[in-house]
Amino acid sequence: NAGVMQNPRHLVRRRGQEARLRCSPMKGHSHVYWYRQLPEEGLKFMVYLQKENIIDESGMPKERFSAEFPKEGPSILRIQQVVRGDSAAYFCASSPGEETQYFGPGTRLLVL
Amino acid sequence: EDQVTQSPEALRLQEGESSSLNCSYTVSGLRGLFWYRQDPGKGPEFLFTLYSAGEEKEKERLKATLTKKESFLHITAPKPEDSATYLCAVQAKGYSTLTFGKGTMLLVSP
């Protein structure tokens, strides 16, 4: 059973560009979570989605950030007009219900 | 607001030298406490879930315990391959999201 997959693993963007991060949950998992890890900081919750629905986006900045989990295809975290402060590791996790979350390998975003 | 504090921030052990990592938490109502292991450049790897005070779980050289205010991750006779950052997280009742501590970086020397 394949684990949570994320791509790309590394992403370099210049200030003002858009970043698109993709997450494919484990087979049979319908719950997807996005977390951000800044250097020297712990993992911080951003958004929780189920198929076609955003359940909780309380940790996601109101501007420039958006997330979706369509009926078909991976979940996508989109960051518009990136700034240097967006440089971080972004992790996706999935679960079959509201229990143990399994994490992907992460996408390391570097904004130049 | 839920809070998780892990100590120590870093721990250096000799191979075979047992020790414990601490995770103190405050949460409105605990649904579950989770331990993960994270290697450099990788995502967190699930280790344990604890649900109620007094519960214990074991896996190889690791044992996790839970009280009403804290959890311990005991490492017995560690090996160099146990070197990693260990993360603790809580999940509050009625919520699905996790609140993480900053982690304890463990280094086991041969």
Short mmCIF file of C-alpha atoms in Angstrom, two decimals:
data_model
loop_
_atom_site.label_atom_id
_atom_site.label_comp_id
_atom_site.label_asym_id
_atom_site.label_seq_id
_atom_site.Cartn_x
_atom_site.Cartn_y
_atom_site.Cartn_z
CA ASN A 1 0.00 0.00 0.00
CA ALA A 2 1.66 3.19 -1.16
CA GLY A 3 2.05 5.92 1.40
CA VAL A 4 1.13 9.57 1.09
CA MET A 5 2.76 11.05 -1.99
CA GLN A 6 3.76 14.65 -2.44
CA ASN A 7 5.24 16.43 -5.41
CA PRO A 8 7.37 18.15 -6.17
CA ARG A 9 9.81 17.28 -3.39
CA HIS A 10 11.70 20.51 -3.92
CA LEU A 11 10.37 23.73 -5.45
CA VAL A 12 12.21 26.98 -6.13
CA ARG A 13 10.26 30.10 -6.91
CA ARG A 14 11.11 33.78 -7.28
CA ARG A 15 9.23 36.36 -5.29
CA GLY A 16 5.84 37.08 -6.87
CA GLN A 17 5.49 33.69 -8.60
CA GLU A 18 2.91 31.03 -7.78
CA ALA A 19 3.67 27.75 -6.04
CA ARG A 20 1.50 24.64 -6.46
CA LEU A 21 2.03 21.73 -4.09
CA ARG A 22 0.32 18.39 -4.72
CA CYS A 23 -0.67 15.63 -2.34
CA SER A 24 -2.07 12.19 -3.09
CA PRO A 25 -3.44 10.54 0.08
CA MET A 26 -3.03 6.91 0.98
CA LYS A 27 -5.48 4.56 -0.72
CA GLY A 28 -8.79 4.56 1.12
CA HIS A 29 -8.08 7.83 2.95
CA SER A 30 -10.58 10.62 2.38
CA HIS A 31 -9.22 13.15 4.90
CA VAL A 32 -6.28 15.39 3.97
CA TYR A 33 -4.38 17.84 6.17
CA TRP A 34 -1.68 20.37 5.28
CA TYR A 35 0.98 21.47 7.77
CA ARG A 36 3.90 23.89 7.46
CA GLN A 37 7.26 23.50 9.19
CA LEU A 38 9.49 26.55 9.46
CA PRO A 39 13.16 26.28 10.50
CA GLU A 40 13.42 25.94 14.30
CA GLU A 41 9.63 25.76 14.56
CA GLY A 42 7.25 22.90 15.06
CA LEU A 43 4.72 21.68 12.56
CA LYS A 44 1.80 24.11 12.27
CA PHE A 45 -1.64 23.11 11.02
CA MET A 46 -2.88 24.98 7.96
CA VAL A 47 -5.99 23.36 6.49
CA TYR A 48 -8.12 20.21 6.70
CA LEU A 49 -10.08 18.95 3.70
CA GLN A 50 -12.33 16.12 2.70
CA LYS A 51 -13.32 15.40 -0.89
CA GLU A 52 -14.63 18.66 -2.42
CA ASN A 53 -14.94 20.31 1.01
CA ILE A 54 -12.77 22.51 3.22
CA ILE A 55 -13.53 21.44 6.79
CA ASP A 56 -11.15 23.70 8.74
CA GLU A 57 -8.91 26.42 7.31
CA SER A 58 -8.23 28.22 10.57
CA GLY A 59 -4.45 27.84 10.26
CA MET A 60 -4.15 29.10 6.73
CA PRO A 61 -3.30 32.75 5.98
CA LYS A 62 -6.33 34.55 4.58
CA GLU A 63 -4.47 36.03 1.64
CA ARG A 64 -2.46 34.33 -1.10
CA PHE A 65 -3.06 30.79 0.21
CA SER A 66 -5.76 28.42 -1.01
CA ALA A 67 -6.36 24.68 -0.93
CA GLU A 68 -8.59 22.21 -2.69
CA PHE A 69 -9.29 18.47 -2.74
CA PRO A 70 -11.31 17.74 -5.87
CA LYS A 71 -13.46 14.69 -6.46
CA GLU A 72 -10.79 13.33 -8.77
CA GLY A 73 -7.09 13.91 -8.41
CA PRO A 74 -4.73 15.09 -5.70
CA SER A 75 -5.18 17.79 -3.11
CA ILE A 76 -3.47 21.05 -4.07
CA LEU A 77 -2.08 23.78 -1.87
CA ARG A 78 -1.62 26.97 -3.86
CA ILE A 79 0.43 29.95 -2.78
CA GLN A 80 0.11 33.04 -4.95
CA GLN A 81 2.68 35.84 -5.15
CA VAL A 82 5.16 34.03 -2.93
CA VAL A 83 7.37 35.97 -0.53
CA ARG A 84 10.62 34.91 1.17
CA GLY A 85 8.72 34.17 4.39
CA ASP A 86 6.85 31.39 2.59
CA SER A 87 10.07 29.35 2.40
CA ALA A 88 9.39 26.24 4.48
CA ALA A 89 8.67 22.54 4.33
CA TYR A 90 5.04 21.79 3.58
CA PHE A 91 3.70 18.42 4.70
CA CYS A 92 0.52 16.69 3.74
CA ALA A 93 -1.07 14.03 5.93
CA SER A 94 -4.02 11.74 5.33
CA SER A 95 -6.31 9.61 7.46
CA PRO A 96 -9.21 7.24 6.82
CA GLY A 97 -11.29 9.08 9.40
CA GLU A 98 -10.65 11.48 12.25
CA GLU A 99 -7.84 9.47 13.76
CA THR A 100 -4.18 8.74 13.13
CA GLN A 101 -2.66 10.89 10.42
CA TYR A 102 0.06 9.56 8.11
CA PHE A 103 2.46 12.05 6.64
CA GLY A 104 4.05 12.39 3.24
CA PRO A 105 7.71 13.23 2.59
CA GLY A 106 7.01 16.94 2.23
CA THR A 107 7.70 19.66 -0.33
CA ARG A 108 10.59 22.00 0.42
CA LEU A 109 9.76 25.43 -0.96
CA LEU A 110 12.53 27.96 -1.41
CA VAL A 111 11.64 31.51 -2.43
CA LEU A 112 14.48 33.52 -3.91
CA GLU B 1 -5.44 27.30 23.13
CA ASP B 2 -3.85 23.87 23.02
CA GLN B 3 -0.14 23.80 23.87
CA VAL B 4 2.56 21.15 23.69
CA THR B 5 6.01 21.53 25.23
CA GLN B 6 8.74 18.97 24.68
CA SER B 7 11.91 18.58 26.70
CA PRO B 8 14.78 18.41 26.41
CA GLU B 9 15.24 20.17 23.06
CA ALA B 10 18.22 17.95 22.33
CA LEU B 11 19.56 14.79 23.95
CA ARG B 12 22.83 12.99 23.33
CA LEU B 13 23.12 9.37 24.51
CA GLN B 14 25.69 6.66 24.27
CA GLU B 15 24.54 3.43 22.67
CA GLY B 16 22.79 1.36 25.35
CA GLU B 17 22.17 4.35 27.65
CA SER B 18 18.42 4.41 28.40
CA SER B 19 16.55 7.69 28.87
CA SER B 20 13.15 9.39 28.58
CA LEU B 21 11.71 12.24 26.53
CA ASN B 22 9.00 14.41 28.00
CA CYS B 23 5.89 15.93 26.42
CA SER B 24 3.79 18.27 28.56
CA TYR B 25 0.43 19.37 27.21
CA THR B 26 -2.60 21.51 27.90
CA VAL B 27 -5.75 20.80 25.94
CA SER B 28 -9.42 21.50 26.54
CA GLY B 29 -10.24 17.81 26.30
CA LEU B 30 -7.84 15.17 25.05
CA ARG B 31 -8.93 13.02 22.17
CA GLY B 32 -5.51 11.52 21.55
CA LEU B 33 -1.79 12.07 22.03
CA PHE B 34 0.51 11.07 19.19
CA TRP B 35 4.23 10.35 18.93
CA TYR B 36 6.04 10.62 15.62
CA ARG B 37 9.65 10.17 14.57
CA GLN B 38 11.16 12.49 11.95
CA ASP B 39 14.45 11.88 10.17
CA PRO B 40 16.24 14.81 8.46
CA GLY B 41 14.64 15.71 5.14
CA LYS B 42 11.71 13.34 5.64
CA GLY B 43 8.13 13.45 6.82
CA PRO B 44 7.02 12.43 10.33
CA GLU B 45 6.63 8.68 10.79
CA PHE B 46 3.81 7.53 13.08
CA LEU B 47 4.84 5.68 16.24
CA PHE B 48 2.04 5.62 18.83
CA THR B 49 -1.39 6.93 19.77
CA LEU B 50 -2.41 7.17 23.44
CA TYR B 51 -5.98 7.97 24.42
CA SER B 52 -6.32 7.93 28.21
CA ALA B 53 -4.23 8.41 31.35
CA GLY B 54 -2.49 5.23 32.40
CA GLU B 55 -2.25 3.86 28.88
CA GLU B 56 1.09 2.46 27.69
CA LYS B 57 2.27 1.27 24.28
CA GLU B 58 5.51 -0.39 23.21
CA LYS B 59 7.38 -0.89 19.98
CA GLU B 60 10.83 -2.43 19.96
CA ARG B 61 13.02 -0.21 22.21
CA LEU B 62 10.35 2.47 22.63
CA LYS B 63 7.60 2.72 25.22
CA ALA B 64 5.12 5.59 25.45
CA THR B 65 3.14 6.42 28.59
CA LEU B 66 0.43 8.97 29.32
CA THR B 67 -0.77 10.91 32.36
CA LYS B 68 -3.33 13.70 32.55
CA LYS B 69 -0.67 16.34 32.01
CA GLU B 70 2.23 14.71 30.19
CA SER B 71 3.54 11.83 28.17
CA PHE B 72 6.89 10.12 28.26
CA LEU B 73 8.72 8.31 25.51
CA HIS B 74 11.11 5.86 27.12
CA ILE B 75 14.02 4.59 25.04
CA THR B 76 15.63 1.42 26.35
CA ALA B 77 19.17 0.53 25.26
CA PRO B 78 19.11 2.85 22.24
CA LYS B 79 21.04 2.20 19.05
CA PRO B 80 22.50 4.75 16.62
CA GLU B 81 19.60 4.12 14.23
CA ASP B 82 17.26 5.55 16.89
CA SER B 83 18.80 8.97 16.22
CA ALA B 84 16.02 11.26 14.98
CA THR B 85 13.74 14.07 16.09
CA TYR B 86 10.79 12.80 18.13
CA LEU B 87 7.59 14.81 17.85
CA CYS B 88 4.63 14.85 20.22
CA ALA B 89 1.19 16.10 19.16
CA VAL B 90 -2.26 16.37 20.76
CA GLN B 91 -5.68 16.17 19.23
CA ALA B 92 -8.51 17.85 21.09
CA LYS B 93 -12.00 16.40 21.42
CA GLY B 94 -14.24 17.56 18.61
CA TYR B 95 -11.32 18.43 16.39
CA SER B 96 -9.29 16.48 13.87
CA THR B 97 -6.22 18.68 13.65
CA LEU B 98 -2.97 18.11 15.53
CA THR B 99 -1.03 20.58 17.69
CA PHE B 100 2.66 19.71 17.70
CA GLY B 101 5.53 20.40 20.05
CA LYS B 102 8.87 21.53 18.65
CA GLY B 103 10.40 18.10 19.12
CA THR B 104 13.37 16.51 20.86
CA MET B 105 16.42 15.87 18.71
CA LEU B 106 18.00 12.60 19.83
CA LEU B 107 21.54 11.61 18.91
CA VAL B 108 22.79 8.16 19.86
CA SER B 109 26.53 7.66 19.56
CA PRO B 110 28.08 4.21 19.02
#
